[in-house]
Coordinates of C-alpha atoms and ligand atoms in Angstrom, one line a residue:
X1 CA -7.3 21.8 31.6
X2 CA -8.0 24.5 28.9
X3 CA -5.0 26.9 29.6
X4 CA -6.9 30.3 27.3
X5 CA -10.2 29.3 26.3
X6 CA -10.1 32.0 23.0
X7 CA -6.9 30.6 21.9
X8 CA -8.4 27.1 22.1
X9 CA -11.9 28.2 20.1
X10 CA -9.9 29.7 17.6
X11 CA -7.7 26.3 17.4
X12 CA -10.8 24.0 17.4
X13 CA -12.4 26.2 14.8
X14 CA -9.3 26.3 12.9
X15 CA -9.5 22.4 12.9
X16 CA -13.0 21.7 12.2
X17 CA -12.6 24.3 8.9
X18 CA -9.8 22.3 7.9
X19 CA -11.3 18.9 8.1
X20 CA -14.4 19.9 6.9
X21 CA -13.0 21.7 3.7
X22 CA -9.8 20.4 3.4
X23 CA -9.7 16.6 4.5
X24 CA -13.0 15.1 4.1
X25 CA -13.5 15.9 0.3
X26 CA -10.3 14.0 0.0
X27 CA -10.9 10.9 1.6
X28 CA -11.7 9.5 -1.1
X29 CA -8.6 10.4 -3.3
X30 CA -6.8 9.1 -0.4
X31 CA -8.3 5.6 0.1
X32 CA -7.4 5.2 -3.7
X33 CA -4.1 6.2 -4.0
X34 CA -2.9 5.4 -0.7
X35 CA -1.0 9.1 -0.2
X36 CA -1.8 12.4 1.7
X37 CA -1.2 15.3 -1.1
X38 CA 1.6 17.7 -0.4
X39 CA -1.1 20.4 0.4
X40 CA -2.3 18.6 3.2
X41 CA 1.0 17.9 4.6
X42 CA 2.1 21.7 4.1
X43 CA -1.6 23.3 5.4
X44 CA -1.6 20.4 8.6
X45 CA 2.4 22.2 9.3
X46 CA 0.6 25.5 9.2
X47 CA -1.9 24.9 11.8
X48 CA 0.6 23.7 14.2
X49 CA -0.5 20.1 14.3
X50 CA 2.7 18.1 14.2
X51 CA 3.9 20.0 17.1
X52 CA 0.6 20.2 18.9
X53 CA 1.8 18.5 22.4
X54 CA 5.6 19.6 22.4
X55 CA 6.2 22.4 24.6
X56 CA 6.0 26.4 23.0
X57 CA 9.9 26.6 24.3
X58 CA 10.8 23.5 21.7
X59 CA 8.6 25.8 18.8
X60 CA 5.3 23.6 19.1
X61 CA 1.7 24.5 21.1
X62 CA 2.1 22.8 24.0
X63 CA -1.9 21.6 24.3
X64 CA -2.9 19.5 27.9
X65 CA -4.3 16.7 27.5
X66 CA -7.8 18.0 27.6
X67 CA -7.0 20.2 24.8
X68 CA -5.3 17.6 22.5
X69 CA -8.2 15.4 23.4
X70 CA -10.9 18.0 21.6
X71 CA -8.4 18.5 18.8
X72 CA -8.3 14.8 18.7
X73 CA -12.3 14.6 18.6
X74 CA -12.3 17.1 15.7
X75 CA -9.5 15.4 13.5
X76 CA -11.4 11.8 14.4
X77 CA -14.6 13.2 12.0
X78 CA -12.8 12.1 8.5
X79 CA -10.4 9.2 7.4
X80 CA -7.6 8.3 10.3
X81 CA -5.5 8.3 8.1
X82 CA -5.2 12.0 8.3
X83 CA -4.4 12.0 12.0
X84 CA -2.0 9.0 11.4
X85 CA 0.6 11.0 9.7
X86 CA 1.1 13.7 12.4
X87 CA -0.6 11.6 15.4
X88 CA 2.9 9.1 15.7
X89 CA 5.0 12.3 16.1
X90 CA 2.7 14.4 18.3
X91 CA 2.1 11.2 20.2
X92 CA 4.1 8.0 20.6
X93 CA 7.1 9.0 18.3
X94 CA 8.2 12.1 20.0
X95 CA 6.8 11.7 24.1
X96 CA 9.4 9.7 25.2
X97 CA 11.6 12.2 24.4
X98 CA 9.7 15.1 26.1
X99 CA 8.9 12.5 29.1
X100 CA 11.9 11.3 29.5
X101 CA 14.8 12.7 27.6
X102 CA 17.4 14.9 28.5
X103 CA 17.6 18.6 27.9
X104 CA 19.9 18.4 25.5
X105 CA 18.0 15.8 23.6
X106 CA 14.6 17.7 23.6
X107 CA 16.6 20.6 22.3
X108 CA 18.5 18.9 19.9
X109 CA 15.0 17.3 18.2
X110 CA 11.7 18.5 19.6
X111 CA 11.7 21.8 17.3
X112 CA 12.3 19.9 14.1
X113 CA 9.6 17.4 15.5
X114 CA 7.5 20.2 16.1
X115 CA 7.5 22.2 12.9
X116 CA 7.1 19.0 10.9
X117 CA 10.7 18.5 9.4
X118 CA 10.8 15.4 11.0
X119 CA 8.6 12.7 11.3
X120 CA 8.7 10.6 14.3
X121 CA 7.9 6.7 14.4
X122 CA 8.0 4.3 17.8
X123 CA 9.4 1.1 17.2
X124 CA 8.6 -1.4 19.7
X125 CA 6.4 -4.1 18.3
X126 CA 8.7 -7.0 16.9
X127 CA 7.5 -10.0 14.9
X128 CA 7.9 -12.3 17.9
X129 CA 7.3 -9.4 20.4
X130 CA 4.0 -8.1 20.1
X131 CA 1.5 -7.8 23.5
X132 CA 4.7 -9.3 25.1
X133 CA 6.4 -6.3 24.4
X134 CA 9.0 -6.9 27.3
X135 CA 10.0 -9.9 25.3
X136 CA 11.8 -8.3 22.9
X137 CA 14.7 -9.5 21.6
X138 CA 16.5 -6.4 19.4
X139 CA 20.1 -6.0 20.6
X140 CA 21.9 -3.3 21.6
X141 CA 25.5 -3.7 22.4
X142 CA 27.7 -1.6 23.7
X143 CA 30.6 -1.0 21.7
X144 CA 32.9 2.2 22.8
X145 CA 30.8 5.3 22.6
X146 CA 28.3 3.7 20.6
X147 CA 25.6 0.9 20.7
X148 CA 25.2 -1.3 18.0
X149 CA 22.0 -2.5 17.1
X150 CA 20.7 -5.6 15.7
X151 CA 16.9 -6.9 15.0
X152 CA 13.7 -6.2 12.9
X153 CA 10.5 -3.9 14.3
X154 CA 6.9 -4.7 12.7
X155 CA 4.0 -2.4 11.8
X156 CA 5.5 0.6 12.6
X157 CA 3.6 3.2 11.6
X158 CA 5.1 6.1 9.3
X159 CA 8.4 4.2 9.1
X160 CA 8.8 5.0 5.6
X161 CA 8.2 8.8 6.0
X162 CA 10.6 8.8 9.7
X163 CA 13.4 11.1 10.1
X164 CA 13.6 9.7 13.6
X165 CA 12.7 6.2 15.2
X166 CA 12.3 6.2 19.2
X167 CA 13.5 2.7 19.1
X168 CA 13.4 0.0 22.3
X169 CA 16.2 -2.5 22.6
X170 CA 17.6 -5.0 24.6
X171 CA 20.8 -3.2 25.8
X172 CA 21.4 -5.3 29.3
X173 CA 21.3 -8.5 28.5
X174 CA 22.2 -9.9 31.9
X175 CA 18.4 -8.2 32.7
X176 CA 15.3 -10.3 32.0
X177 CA 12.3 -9.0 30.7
X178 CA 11.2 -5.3 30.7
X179 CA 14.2 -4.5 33.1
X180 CA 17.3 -5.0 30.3
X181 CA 15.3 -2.3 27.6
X182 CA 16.4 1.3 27.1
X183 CA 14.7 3.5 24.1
X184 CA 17.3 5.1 22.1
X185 CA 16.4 8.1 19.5
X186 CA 17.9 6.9 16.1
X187 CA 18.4 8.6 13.6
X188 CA 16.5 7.4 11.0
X189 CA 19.4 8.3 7.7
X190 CA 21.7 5.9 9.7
X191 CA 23.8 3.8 8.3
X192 CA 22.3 -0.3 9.0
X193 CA 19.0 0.6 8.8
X194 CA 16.8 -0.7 6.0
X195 CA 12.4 -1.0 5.7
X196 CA 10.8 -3.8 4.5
X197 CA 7.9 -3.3 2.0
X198 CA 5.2 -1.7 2.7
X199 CA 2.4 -3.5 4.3
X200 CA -0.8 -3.9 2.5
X201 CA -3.2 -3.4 5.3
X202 CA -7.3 -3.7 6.0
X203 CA -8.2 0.2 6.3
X204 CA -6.4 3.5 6.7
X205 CA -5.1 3.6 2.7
X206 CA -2.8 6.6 3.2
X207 CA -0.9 5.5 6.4
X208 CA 2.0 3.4 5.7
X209 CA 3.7 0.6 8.1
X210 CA 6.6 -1.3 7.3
X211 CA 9.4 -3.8 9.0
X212 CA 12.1 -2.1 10.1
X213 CA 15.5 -3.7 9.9
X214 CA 18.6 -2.5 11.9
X215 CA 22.0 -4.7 11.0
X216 CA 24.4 -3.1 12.5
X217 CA 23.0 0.2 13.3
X218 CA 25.4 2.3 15.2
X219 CA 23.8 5.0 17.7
X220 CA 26.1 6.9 19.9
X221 CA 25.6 5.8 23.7
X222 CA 24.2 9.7 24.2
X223 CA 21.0 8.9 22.8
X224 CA 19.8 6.8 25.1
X225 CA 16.8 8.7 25.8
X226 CA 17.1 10.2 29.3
X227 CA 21.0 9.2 29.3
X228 CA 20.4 6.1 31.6
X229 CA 20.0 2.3 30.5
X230 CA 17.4 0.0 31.5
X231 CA 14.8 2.7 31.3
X232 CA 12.8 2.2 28.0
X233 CA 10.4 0.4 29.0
X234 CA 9.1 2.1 31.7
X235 CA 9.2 5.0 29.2
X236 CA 7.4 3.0 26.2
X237 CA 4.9 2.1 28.9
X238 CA 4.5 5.4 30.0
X239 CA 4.1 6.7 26.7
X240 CA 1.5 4.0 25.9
X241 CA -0.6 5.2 28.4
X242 CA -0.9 8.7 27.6
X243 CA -1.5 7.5 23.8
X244 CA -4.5 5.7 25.3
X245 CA -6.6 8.6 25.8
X246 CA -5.4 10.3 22.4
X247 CA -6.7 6.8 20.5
X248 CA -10.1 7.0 22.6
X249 CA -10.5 10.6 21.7
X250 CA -9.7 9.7 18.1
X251 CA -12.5 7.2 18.4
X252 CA -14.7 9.3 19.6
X253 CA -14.7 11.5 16.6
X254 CA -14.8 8.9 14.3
X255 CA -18.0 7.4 16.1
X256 CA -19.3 10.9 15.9
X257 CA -18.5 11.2 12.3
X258 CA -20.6 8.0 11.1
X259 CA -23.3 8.4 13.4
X260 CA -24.1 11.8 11.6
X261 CA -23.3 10.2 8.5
X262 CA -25.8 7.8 9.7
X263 CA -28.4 9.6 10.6
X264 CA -28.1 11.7 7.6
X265 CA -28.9 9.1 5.4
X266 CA -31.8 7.5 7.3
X267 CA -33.6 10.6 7.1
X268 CA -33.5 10.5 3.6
X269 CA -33.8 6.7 2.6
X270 CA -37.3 6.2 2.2
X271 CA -38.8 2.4 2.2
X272 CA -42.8 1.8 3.2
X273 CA -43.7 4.9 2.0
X274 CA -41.1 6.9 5.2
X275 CA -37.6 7.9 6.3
X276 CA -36.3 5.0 7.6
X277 CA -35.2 6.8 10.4
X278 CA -38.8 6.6 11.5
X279 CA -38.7 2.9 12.5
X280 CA -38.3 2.5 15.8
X281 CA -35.9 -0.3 15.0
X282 CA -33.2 2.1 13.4
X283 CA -34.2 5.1 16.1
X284 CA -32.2 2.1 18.6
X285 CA -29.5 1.6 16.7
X286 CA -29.3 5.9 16.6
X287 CA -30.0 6.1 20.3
X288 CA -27.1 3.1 21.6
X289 CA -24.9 4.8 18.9
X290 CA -25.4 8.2 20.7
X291 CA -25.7 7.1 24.3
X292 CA -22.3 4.8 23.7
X293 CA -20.2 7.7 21.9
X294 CA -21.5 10.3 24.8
X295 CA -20.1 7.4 27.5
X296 CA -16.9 7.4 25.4
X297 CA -16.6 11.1 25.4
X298 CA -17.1 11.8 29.0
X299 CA -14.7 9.2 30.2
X300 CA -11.8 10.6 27.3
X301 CA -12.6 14.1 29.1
X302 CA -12.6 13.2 32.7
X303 CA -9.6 10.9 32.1
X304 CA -7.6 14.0 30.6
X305 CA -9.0 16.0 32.8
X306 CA -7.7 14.2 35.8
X307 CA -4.3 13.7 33.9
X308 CA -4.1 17.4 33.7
X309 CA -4.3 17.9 37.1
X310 CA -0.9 15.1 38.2
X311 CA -3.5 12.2 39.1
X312 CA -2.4 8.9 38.2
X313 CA -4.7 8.0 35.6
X314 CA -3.2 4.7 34.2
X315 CA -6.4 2.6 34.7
X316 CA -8.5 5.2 33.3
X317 CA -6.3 5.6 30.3
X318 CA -7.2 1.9 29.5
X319 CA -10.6 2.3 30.1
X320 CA -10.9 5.0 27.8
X321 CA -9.0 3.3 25.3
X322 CA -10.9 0.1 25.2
X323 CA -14.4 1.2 25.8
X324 CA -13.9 4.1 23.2
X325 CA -12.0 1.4 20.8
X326 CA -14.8 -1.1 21.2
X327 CA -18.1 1.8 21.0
X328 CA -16.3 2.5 17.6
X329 CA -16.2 -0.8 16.3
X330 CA -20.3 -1.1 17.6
X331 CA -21.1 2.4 15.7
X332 CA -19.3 1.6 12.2
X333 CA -21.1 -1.8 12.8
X334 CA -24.6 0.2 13.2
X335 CA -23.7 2.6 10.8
X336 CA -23.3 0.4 7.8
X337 CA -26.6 -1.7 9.0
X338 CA -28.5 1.7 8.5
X339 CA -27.0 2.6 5.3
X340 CA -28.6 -1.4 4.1
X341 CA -26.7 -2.2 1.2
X342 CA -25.7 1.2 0.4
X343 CA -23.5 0.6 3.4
X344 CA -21.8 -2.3 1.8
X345 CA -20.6 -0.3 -1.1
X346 CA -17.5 1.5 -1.2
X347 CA -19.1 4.6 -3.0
X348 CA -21.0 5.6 0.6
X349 CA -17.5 5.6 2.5
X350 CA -19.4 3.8 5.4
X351 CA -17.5 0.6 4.3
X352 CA -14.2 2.4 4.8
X353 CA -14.6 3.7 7.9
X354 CA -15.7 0.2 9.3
X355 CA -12.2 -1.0 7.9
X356 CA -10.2 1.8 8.8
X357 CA -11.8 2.0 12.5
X358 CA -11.1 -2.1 13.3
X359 CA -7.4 -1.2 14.0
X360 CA -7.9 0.9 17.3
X361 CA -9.2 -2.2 19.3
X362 CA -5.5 -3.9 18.3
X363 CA -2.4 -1.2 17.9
X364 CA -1.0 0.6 21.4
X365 CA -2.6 -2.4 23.5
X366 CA -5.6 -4.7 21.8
X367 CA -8.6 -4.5 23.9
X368 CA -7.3 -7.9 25.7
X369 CA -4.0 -6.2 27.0
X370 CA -6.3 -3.1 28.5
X371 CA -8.5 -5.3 30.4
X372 CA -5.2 -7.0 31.9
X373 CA -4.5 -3.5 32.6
X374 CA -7.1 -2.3 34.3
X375 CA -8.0 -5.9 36.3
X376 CA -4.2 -5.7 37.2
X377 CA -4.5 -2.3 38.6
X378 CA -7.6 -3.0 40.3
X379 CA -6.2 -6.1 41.9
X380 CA -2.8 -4.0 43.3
X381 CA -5.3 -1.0 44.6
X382 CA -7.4 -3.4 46.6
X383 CA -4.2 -5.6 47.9
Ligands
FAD401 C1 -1.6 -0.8 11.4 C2 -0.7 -1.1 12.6 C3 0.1 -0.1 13.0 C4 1.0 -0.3 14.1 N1 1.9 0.6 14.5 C5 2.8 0.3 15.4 C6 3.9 1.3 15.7 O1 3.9 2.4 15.2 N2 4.8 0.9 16.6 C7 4.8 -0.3 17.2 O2 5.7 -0.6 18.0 N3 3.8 -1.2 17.0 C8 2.8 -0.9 16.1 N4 1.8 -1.8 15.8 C9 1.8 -3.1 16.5 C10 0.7 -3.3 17.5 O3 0.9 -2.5 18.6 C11 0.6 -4.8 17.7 O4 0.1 -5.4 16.6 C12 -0.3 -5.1 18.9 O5 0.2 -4.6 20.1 C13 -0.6 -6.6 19.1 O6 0.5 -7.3 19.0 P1 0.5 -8.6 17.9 O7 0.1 -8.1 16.6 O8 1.8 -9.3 18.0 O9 -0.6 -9.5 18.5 P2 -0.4 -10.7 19.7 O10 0.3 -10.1 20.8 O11 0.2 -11.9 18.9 O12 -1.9 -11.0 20.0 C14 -2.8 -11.9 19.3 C15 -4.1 -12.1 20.1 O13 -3.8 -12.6 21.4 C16 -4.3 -11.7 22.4 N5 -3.4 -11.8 23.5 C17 -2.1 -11.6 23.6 N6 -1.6 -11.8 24.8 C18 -2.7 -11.9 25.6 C19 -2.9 -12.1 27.0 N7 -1.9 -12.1 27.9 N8 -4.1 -12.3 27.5 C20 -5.2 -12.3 26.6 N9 -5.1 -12.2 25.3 C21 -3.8 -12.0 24.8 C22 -4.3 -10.4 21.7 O14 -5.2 -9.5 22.4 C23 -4.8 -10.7 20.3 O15 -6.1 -10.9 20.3 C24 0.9 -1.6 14.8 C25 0.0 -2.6 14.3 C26 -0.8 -2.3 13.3 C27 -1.7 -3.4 12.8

């Protein structure tokens, strides 16, 4: 649903300026040092981007999820890592919160969420709790009017930049599985918390995971987001799905982004006396990198679409997120094939967006959990 189609041109345009004069010409300084300059950070607060989804009363733009989708597209079109340093707050970090939390909780962090004060990271994976999420094993123990917590998270993303951790733990222990998790907001200065060193990953130089350790981590019983116990999963889950169609719009853009890359460079490559783009071999790789990417994008905009409008769109969400996961993968595959061995060097960038684009078929569900998902869901419709 676009709420004011004006506002939303002016915000797309005011996105596709920044990307195209701001972020792409550093993707390169980015990928080498592994940082996002100051600037970046100051002119993506400006725009409105770390509080793009939280609600205008909490101080951010309150976009639907057709809106964030096309902002999504836009930001996909240079590195992720861009995205990845506002996407954990504006998506996973901060949602449970505005999903589930209480007033007082969305009041007490959403507008520092929002304006970019604070960065927001999820911590759910664990090093023996990974697709099993509902395995986890972090403790939570009640003691007085606090819990103490105990237990390492891996990967999470912007852990070393967090002012806040949306955190799951095992706080019933008398409850198997998913039922015994609640998500707590945690402070991230608190005392018992320490991050391991900083992963040194495939792709996405510039976003930075890490291990985090809680020993004795005291949270005070009031920030159990929502108030009530047992909940977190069902509120992790819940804002997994939802980050489904923002990763599937992200790949979207991406896939965009190399195909014109692409095409760009196959119109100017010349072997056998022509643009290689006049082979009919390299027009199919174009044409199934086109046809797949248009797929992607319709089912990202009918699944937000139909999100925006109260239907249940859980299956769809997966779809998205594995077919648009997967069509990315299948473009930055084409993508360096056309660029020959120019594609192979890191000078082109092609190489670096074939890295940096082979985590969205793993993190928030790898392509294995969504078709679980989505044959799981099909099963319970039809039984
Ligand atoms: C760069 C990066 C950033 C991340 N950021 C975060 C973050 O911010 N917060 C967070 O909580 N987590 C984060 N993660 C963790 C991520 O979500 C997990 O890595 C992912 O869910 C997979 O879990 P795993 O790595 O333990 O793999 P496993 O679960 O060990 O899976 C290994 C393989 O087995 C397959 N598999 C597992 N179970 C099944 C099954 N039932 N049926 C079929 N196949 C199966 C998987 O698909 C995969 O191919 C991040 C990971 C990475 C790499």
């Amino acid at each position: 649903m676009i709420r004011d189609q004006d506002t939303m041109t002016a915000l797309l345009d005011t996105v596709r300026r920044f990307v195209r004069d701001t972020l792409v010409p550093r993707e390169e300084w980015v990928a080498e040092h592994d940082q996002i300059p100051d600037d970046v950070v100051r002119q993506m607060k400006e725009i409105g981007l770390f509080g793009l989804t939280v609600p205008e009363q909490y101080g951010g733009l309150g976009v639907t999820m057709e809106e964030e989708a096309l902002v999504m597209i836009e930001m996909g079109k240079t590195s992720p890592a861009f995205r990845s340093l506002f996407g954990t707050t504006v998506g996973i970090g901060s949602q449970g919160i505005l999903m589930d939390g209480t007033e007082a909780q969305k009041r007490e962090w959403l507008p520092r969420l929002a304006s970019g004060e604070l960065i927001a990271s999820f911590a759910l994976t664990e090093p023996e709790a990974g697709s099993d999420a509902a395995s986890l094993t972090t403790r939570a123990v009640r003691d007085g009017d606090d819990y103490v917590i105990h237990g390492t998270k891996r990967y999470i993303t912007n852990a070393p930049h967090a002012g806040v951790f949306t955190l799951m733990a095992r706080s019933e222990p008398d409850q198997p599985g998913h039922k015994g998790v609640s998500a707590f907001i945690v402070d991230a200065c608190s005392p018992g918390i320490s991050l391991g060193k900083p992963d040194r990953k495939m792709g996405q130089r510039g976003a930075h995971t890490c291990d985090v350790v809680f020993d004795g981590c005291r949270v005070p019983a009031e920030n159990i987001i929502g108030g009530e116990p047992g909940r977190g999963f069902s509120t992790a889950m819940k804002v997994l799905e939802k980050g489904r169609i923002h990763i599937a719009a992200i790949c979207v853009g991406v896939a965009e982004r190399m195909l014109d890359d692409a095409l760009r460079y196959a119109m100017e490559r010349k072997q056998f006396g022509q643009a290689v783009a006049e082979f009919q071999l390299v027009q199919a790789m174009l044409a199934d990198c086109r046809t797949e990417i248009y797929a992607a994008r319709s089912m990202v905009m009918d699944a937000a679409r139909r999100r925006d409008l109260g239907e249940n769109v859980a299956t769809e969400a997966s779809c998205c997120k594995y077919y648009a996961s997967e069509m990315c993968g299948r473009v930055a595959d084409r993508a360096v094939q056309i660029h020959g061995g120019a594609g192979y060097m890191s000078e082109y960038g092609i190489e670096r967006f074939y890295r940096d684009v082979r985590l969205f078929r793993i993190y928030e569900g790898t392509s294995q959990i969504q078709q679980l998902v989505i044959a799981r869901n099909m099963m319970r419709e039809a039984g």
